[in-house]
Short mmCIF file of C-alpha atoms in Angstrom, two decimals:
data_model
loop_
_atom_site.label_atom_id
_atom_site.label_comp_id
_atom_site.label_asym_id
_atom_site.label_seq_id
_atom_site.Cartn_x
_atom_site.Cartn_y
_atom_site.Cartn_z
CA MET A 126 22.88 -7.03 -32.88
CA VAL A 127 21.91 -8.06 -36.43
CA GLY A 128 21.85 -5.48 -39.15
CA ILE A 129 18.65 -3.66 -40.03
CA GLY A 130 16.91 -5.45 -42.88
CA THR A 131 18.46 -8.84 -42.14
CA LYS A 132 15.81 -11.53 -42.56
CA LEU A 133 15.42 -13.99 -39.70
CA THR A 134 13.24 -16.88 -38.74
CA LEU A 135 11.42 -16.64 -35.42
CA ALA A 136 13.75 -19.27 -33.97
CA GLU A 137 16.78 -17.23 -35.06
CA PHE A 138 15.31 -14.10 -33.56
CA LEU A 139 14.62 -15.78 -30.22
CA ALA A 140 18.17 -17.15 -30.18
CA LEU A 141 19.75 -13.69 -30.52
CA PRO A 142 21.95 -12.73 -27.54
CA ASP A 143 20.63 -10.14 -25.10
CA GLY A 144 21.72 -6.61 -25.89
CA ASP A 145 21.31 -3.06 -24.67
CA VAL A 146 18.38 -2.46 -27.04
CA TYR A 147 15.10 -4.41 -26.99
CA CYS A 148 13.99 -5.63 -30.40
CA GLU A 149 10.65 -6.84 -31.71
CA PHE A 150 10.19 -9.49 -34.39
CA VAL A 151 8.17 -7.89 -37.19
CA ASP A 152 7.85 -9.21 -40.76
CA GLY A 153 10.88 -11.44 -40.38
CA GLU A 154 13.17 -8.72 -39.01
CA ALA A 155 14.52 -7.64 -35.61
CA VAL A 156 13.19 -4.09 -35.21
CA PRO A 157 14.76 -2.04 -32.37
CA LYS A 158 12.41 -0.36 -29.92
CA VAL A 159 12.72 3.35 -29.22
CA SER A 160 15.10 4.07 -26.35
CA PRO A 161 12.93 5.14 -23.36
CA LYS A 162 13.19 8.56 -21.77
CA ILE A 163 12.34 9.74 -18.24
CA PHE A 164 8.54 9.96 -18.66
CA HIS A 165 8.39 6.53 -20.26
CA SER A 166 10.62 4.86 -17.67
CA SER A 167 8.83 6.54 -14.75
CA LEU A 168 5.41 5.39 -15.94
CA GLN A 169 6.65 1.89 -16.66
CA GLY A 170 8.07 1.61 -13.14
CA ALA A 171 4.92 3.01 -11.52
CA LEU A 172 2.62 0.66 -13.43
CA ASN A 173 4.84 -2.31 -12.74
CA PHE A 174 4.61 -1.55 -9.02
CA LEU A 175 0.86 -0.87 -8.93
CA LEU A 176 -0.11 -3.82 -11.10
CA ARG A 177 2.11 -6.21 -9.14
CA LEU A 178 0.36 -5.18 -5.93
CA TRP A 179 -3.02 -5.95 -7.50
CA SER A 180 -1.98 -9.15 -9.29
CA ARG A 181 -0.68 -11.09 -6.29
CA GLY A 182 -2.35 -14.49 -6.34
CA LYS A 183 -3.92 -13.74 -9.74
CA GLY A 184 -1.12 -13.67 -12.27
CA ARG A 185 2.10 -12.03 -13.33
CA VAL A 186 3.22 -8.65 -14.61
CA PHE A 187 6.23 -8.49 -16.94
CA PRO A 188 8.06 -5.47 -18.34
CA GLU A 189 9.67 -5.77 -21.78
CA LEU A 190 8.82 -9.42 -22.40
CA ALA A 191 8.41 -10.66 -25.97
CA VAL A 192 5.05 -12.30 -26.70
CA LEU A 193 4.62 -14.97 -29.37
CA LEU A 194 1.71 -13.86 -31.56
CA LYS A 195 0.56 -13.81 -35.18
CA ARG A 196 0.24 -10.70 -37.35
CA GLN A 197 -1.32 -11.06 -40.77
CA ASP A 198 -0.70 -14.83 -40.58
CA ARG A 199 3.00 -14.33 -39.92
CA ASN A 200 5.02 -14.86 -36.75
CA TRP A 201 5.13 -11.71 -34.67
CA ALA A 202 6.93 -11.15 -31.38
CA PRO A 203 6.20 -7.67 -30.05
CA VAL A 204 7.74 -6.52 -26.79
CA PRO A 205 5.11 -4.45 -24.95
CA ASP A 206 6.30 -2.09 -22.24
CA LEU A 207 4.27 -4.13 -19.76
CA LEU A 208 1.94 -7.09 -19.88
CA TYR A 209 -0.32 -8.89 -17.45
CA ILE A 210 -1.11 -12.57 -17.80
CA SER A 211 -3.23 -14.56 -15.36
CA TYR A 212 -2.31 -17.92 -13.89
CA GLU A 213 -5.21 -19.36 -15.88
CA ARG A 214 -3.34 -18.54 -19.08
CA LEU A 215 0.23 -19.08 -17.85
CA PRO A 216 0.33 -21.32 -14.76
CA GLN A 217 2.18 -20.16 -11.67
CA SER A 218 4.35 -23.27 -11.99
CA TYR A 219 5.69 -22.13 -15.39
CA ARG A 220 9.45 -21.60 -15.00
CA ARG A 221 10.94 -21.48 -18.50
CA ASN A 222 13.23 -18.57 -19.36
CA GLN A 223 11.79 -17.66 -22.74
CA ALA A 224 9.31 -15.43 -24.54
CA CYS A 225 5.73 -15.46 -23.30
CA PRO A 226 4.08 -18.48 -24.99
CA ALA A 227 0.47 -17.57 -24.14
CA ILE A 228 -1.71 -14.60 -25.00
CA PRO A 229 -1.87 -12.12 -22.09
CA GLU A 230 -5.04 -10.43 -20.91
CA LEU A 231 -3.45 -6.97 -21.06
CA VAL A 232 -0.58 -5.30 -22.87
CA ILE A 233 0.52 -1.74 -22.17
CA GLU A 234 2.40 0.57 -24.50
CA ILE A 235 3.77 3.98 -23.49
CA ILE A 236 4.24 6.66 -26.13
CA SER A 237 7.78 8.03 -26.39
CA PRO A 238 8.83 11.34 -27.99
CA ASP A 239 8.56 11.26 -31.79
CA GLN A 240 5.86 8.60 -31.54
CA SER A 241 2.15 9.23 -31.96
CA MET A 242 -1.14 7.89 -30.67
CA LYS A 243 -2.06 7.07 -34.27
CA GLU A 244 0.74 4.56 -34.74
CA PHE A 245 -0.10 2.89 -31.43
CA GLU A 246 -3.75 2.72 -32.42
CA GLU A 247 -2.62 0.64 -35.40
CA LYS A 248 -0.47 -1.53 -33.15
CA ALA A 249 -3.42 -1.96 -30.79
CA LYS A 250 -5.45 -3.30 -33.72
CA ASP A 251 -2.71 -5.83 -34.38
CA TYR A 252 -2.71 -6.92 -30.74
CA LEU A 253 -6.48 -7.29 -30.73
CA ALA A 254 -6.48 -9.23 -34.01
CA ALA A 255 -3.88 -11.56 -32.47
CA GLY A 256 -6.24 -12.33 -29.59
CA VAL A 257 -5.07 -9.92 -26.87
CA PRO A 258 -8.37 -8.77 -25.34
CA ARG A 259 -7.17 -5.50 -23.79
CA VAL A 260 -4.59 -2.90 -24.81
CA TRP A 261 -3.68 0.27 -22.92
CA VAL A 262 -1.80 3.06 -24.66
CA ILE A 263 -0.46 5.75 -22.34
CA ASP A 264 0.27 9.29 -23.53
CA PRO A 265 2.63 10.95 -21.02
CA GLU A 266 2.30 14.40 -22.56
CA ALA A 267 -1.52 14.42 -22.66
CA ILE A 268 -1.71 12.62 -19.27
CA LEU A 269 -4.23 10.05 -20.46
CA ILE A 270 -4.71 6.33 -20.91
CA LYS A 271 -6.60 4.95 -23.90
CA SER A 272 -7.99 1.44 -23.52
CA PHE A 273 -8.78 -0.62 -26.61
CA PHE A 274 -11.34 -3.45 -26.55
CA ALA A 275 -11.78 -6.60 -28.61
CA ASP A 276 -15.02 -5.29 -30.19
CA GLY A 277 -13.11 -2.38 -31.76
CA SER A 278 -14.26 0.25 -29.29
CA SER A 279 -12.01 2.31 -27.05
CA GLN A 280 -12.22 4.53 -23.99
CA VAL A 281 -10.04 7.38 -22.78
CA TYR A 282 -9.30 7.75 -19.07
CA THR A 283 -8.07 10.99 -17.52
CA ASP A 284 -7.65 12.43 -14.03
CA ASN A 285 -9.65 10.57 -11.34
CA THR A 286 -11.91 8.48 -13.59
CA PRO A 287 -11.52 4.89 -12.32
CA ILE A 288 -10.17 2.31 -14.74
CA VAL A 289 -12.44 -0.60 -13.85
CA ASP A 290 -12.52 -3.64 -16.13
CA GLU A 291 -14.28 -7.00 -15.67
CA LEU A 292 -11.32 -8.59 -17.44
CA LEU A 293 -9.11 -7.38 -14.55
CA PRO A 294 -11.21 -8.15 -11.44
CA GLY A 295 -10.49 -6.05 -8.39
CA LEU A 296 -8.28 -3.58 -10.23
CA GLU A 297 -9.23 0.05 -9.73
CA LEU A 298 -6.66 2.60 -10.79
CA THR A 299 -6.90 6.16 -12.04
CA THR A 300 -4.71 8.05 -14.46
CA ARG A 301 -3.90 10.53 -11.71
CA GLN A 302 -2.85 7.77 -9.34
CA ILE A 303 -0.51 6.28 -11.94
CA PHE A 304 1.06 9.61 -12.89
CA GLU A 305 1.48 10.58 -9.23
CA GLU A 306 3.19 7.26 -8.50
CA ALA A 307 5.48 8.03 -11.45
CA GLU A 308 6.14 11.49 -9.92
CA LEU A 309 5.11 13.16 -13.16
CA ILE A 310 2.37 15.25 -11.53
CA ASP A 311 2.21 16.65 -8.02
CA GLY A 312 0.11 15.23 -5.20
CA GLY A 313 -1.86 17.45 -2.88
CA ARG A 314 -4.44 18.15 -5.54
CA SER A 315 -8.23 18.22 -5.20
CA TYR A 316 -9.80 14.83 -4.40
CA SER A 317 -13.40 13.79 -4.11
CA VAL A 318 -14.58 12.68 -0.69
CA GLN A 319 -14.91 9.14 -2.00
CA ASP A 320 -11.24 9.21 -3.04
CA ILE A 321 -10.22 10.50 0.38
CA SER A 322 -12.26 7.87 2.20
CA ARG A 323 -10.82 5.09 0.06
CA ARG A 324 -7.25 6.26 0.62
CA VAL A 325 -7.44 6.64 4.39
CA ARG A 326 -9.82 3.81 5.28
CA GLY A 327 -7.96 0.93 6.80
CA HIS A 328 -5.18 3.13 8.13
CA GLY A 329 -7.04 4.04 11.33
CA LYS A 330 -6.76 7.72 10.35
CA THR A 331 -9.10 10.55 11.18
CA LEU A 332 -10.00 13.73 9.32
CA THR A 333 -10.99 16.93 11.05
CA ARG A 334 -12.88 19.83 9.53
CA GLY A 335 -15.03 22.52 11.06
CA GLY A 336 -14.58 21.17 14.58
CA GLY A 337 -15.85 17.67 13.71
CA THR A 338 -13.78 14.51 13.57
CA ILE A 339 -14.50 11.53 11.33
CA ASP A 340 -13.03 8.09 11.97
CA CYS A 341 -12.09 6.99 8.44
CA HIS A 342 -11.52 3.42 9.62
CA ALA A 343 -15.24 3.02 10.25
CA PRO A 344 -17.30 1.01 7.71
CA HIS A 345 -19.48 3.99 6.79
CA ALA A 346 -16.68 6.54 6.63
CA GLY A 347 -17.51 7.42 3.03
CA LYS A 348 -21.11 8.25 3.93
CA ALA A 349 -19.96 10.26 6.93
CA LEU A 350 -17.57 12.24 4.77
CA ASN A 351 -20.26 12.93 2.19
CA ASN A 352 -22.64 14.14 4.90
CA THR A 353 -20.06 16.28 6.65
CA LEU A 354 -17.75 17.88 4.11
CA SER A 355 -18.85 20.76 1.95
CA PRO A 356 -18.15 21.49 -0.86
CA GLU A 357 -17.88 18.12 -2.57
CA THR A 358 -14.10 18.28 -2.79
CA ILE A 359 -11.43 19.47 -0.41
CA SER A 360 -7.72 19.97 -0.94
CA LEU A 361 -5.74 17.25 0.80
CA THR A 362 -2.03 16.64 0.72
CA LEU A 363 -1.52 12.90 1.05
CA ARG A 364 0.93 12.19 3.84
CA ASP A 365 1.67 9.43 6.33
CA GLY A 366 0.81 6.67 3.88
CA PHE A 367 -2.60 8.04 2.86
#
């Protein structure tokens, strides 16, 4: 590990031996990343799993991979907590063991203790200026995801609001789903009937309420649930792979 304040070229930085601490290349220096804690690591693992399921045949998901970018006309090699890059940008045949040479579609940063949304908003601006079209910043304490767009706008996602993005075709996640996968919030909470239908459809499951049974494998299960269940939400503990 080089000393703090030691000036390096990008080539020197990339040639540094692997260590226990990830470093980013910022303004000609190797800057250590904050050591992750339980919330951070749990969310990183959950997102890695969920995004890999979605990205099969589309692209790759990498945790803690340096990306070769420019920041204020200088070489910059940040190490996002996760990134997604399609095969269109980095071909499936690419097999070199080095930093990511192409600009990914999505980078994800997770706020650790003693860090703030404000500082990640500034980092998101740097990512966007470098050509990254989408940046997610996740706040484990507030249980939210803030998505930043190339036009300078942003959107906050909480609870069961779907994160749907034309840049990431076919991906539909919710903040709740991610935090549940990370085991940072409990399951068995209140779900809309659409959520329930989506989770059980394809499993050949049935739901029973008020003496009536609905086959959730059927094509119109969502409509049947909407017409049958009242009120709009019911409490369902997800078991048996739901």
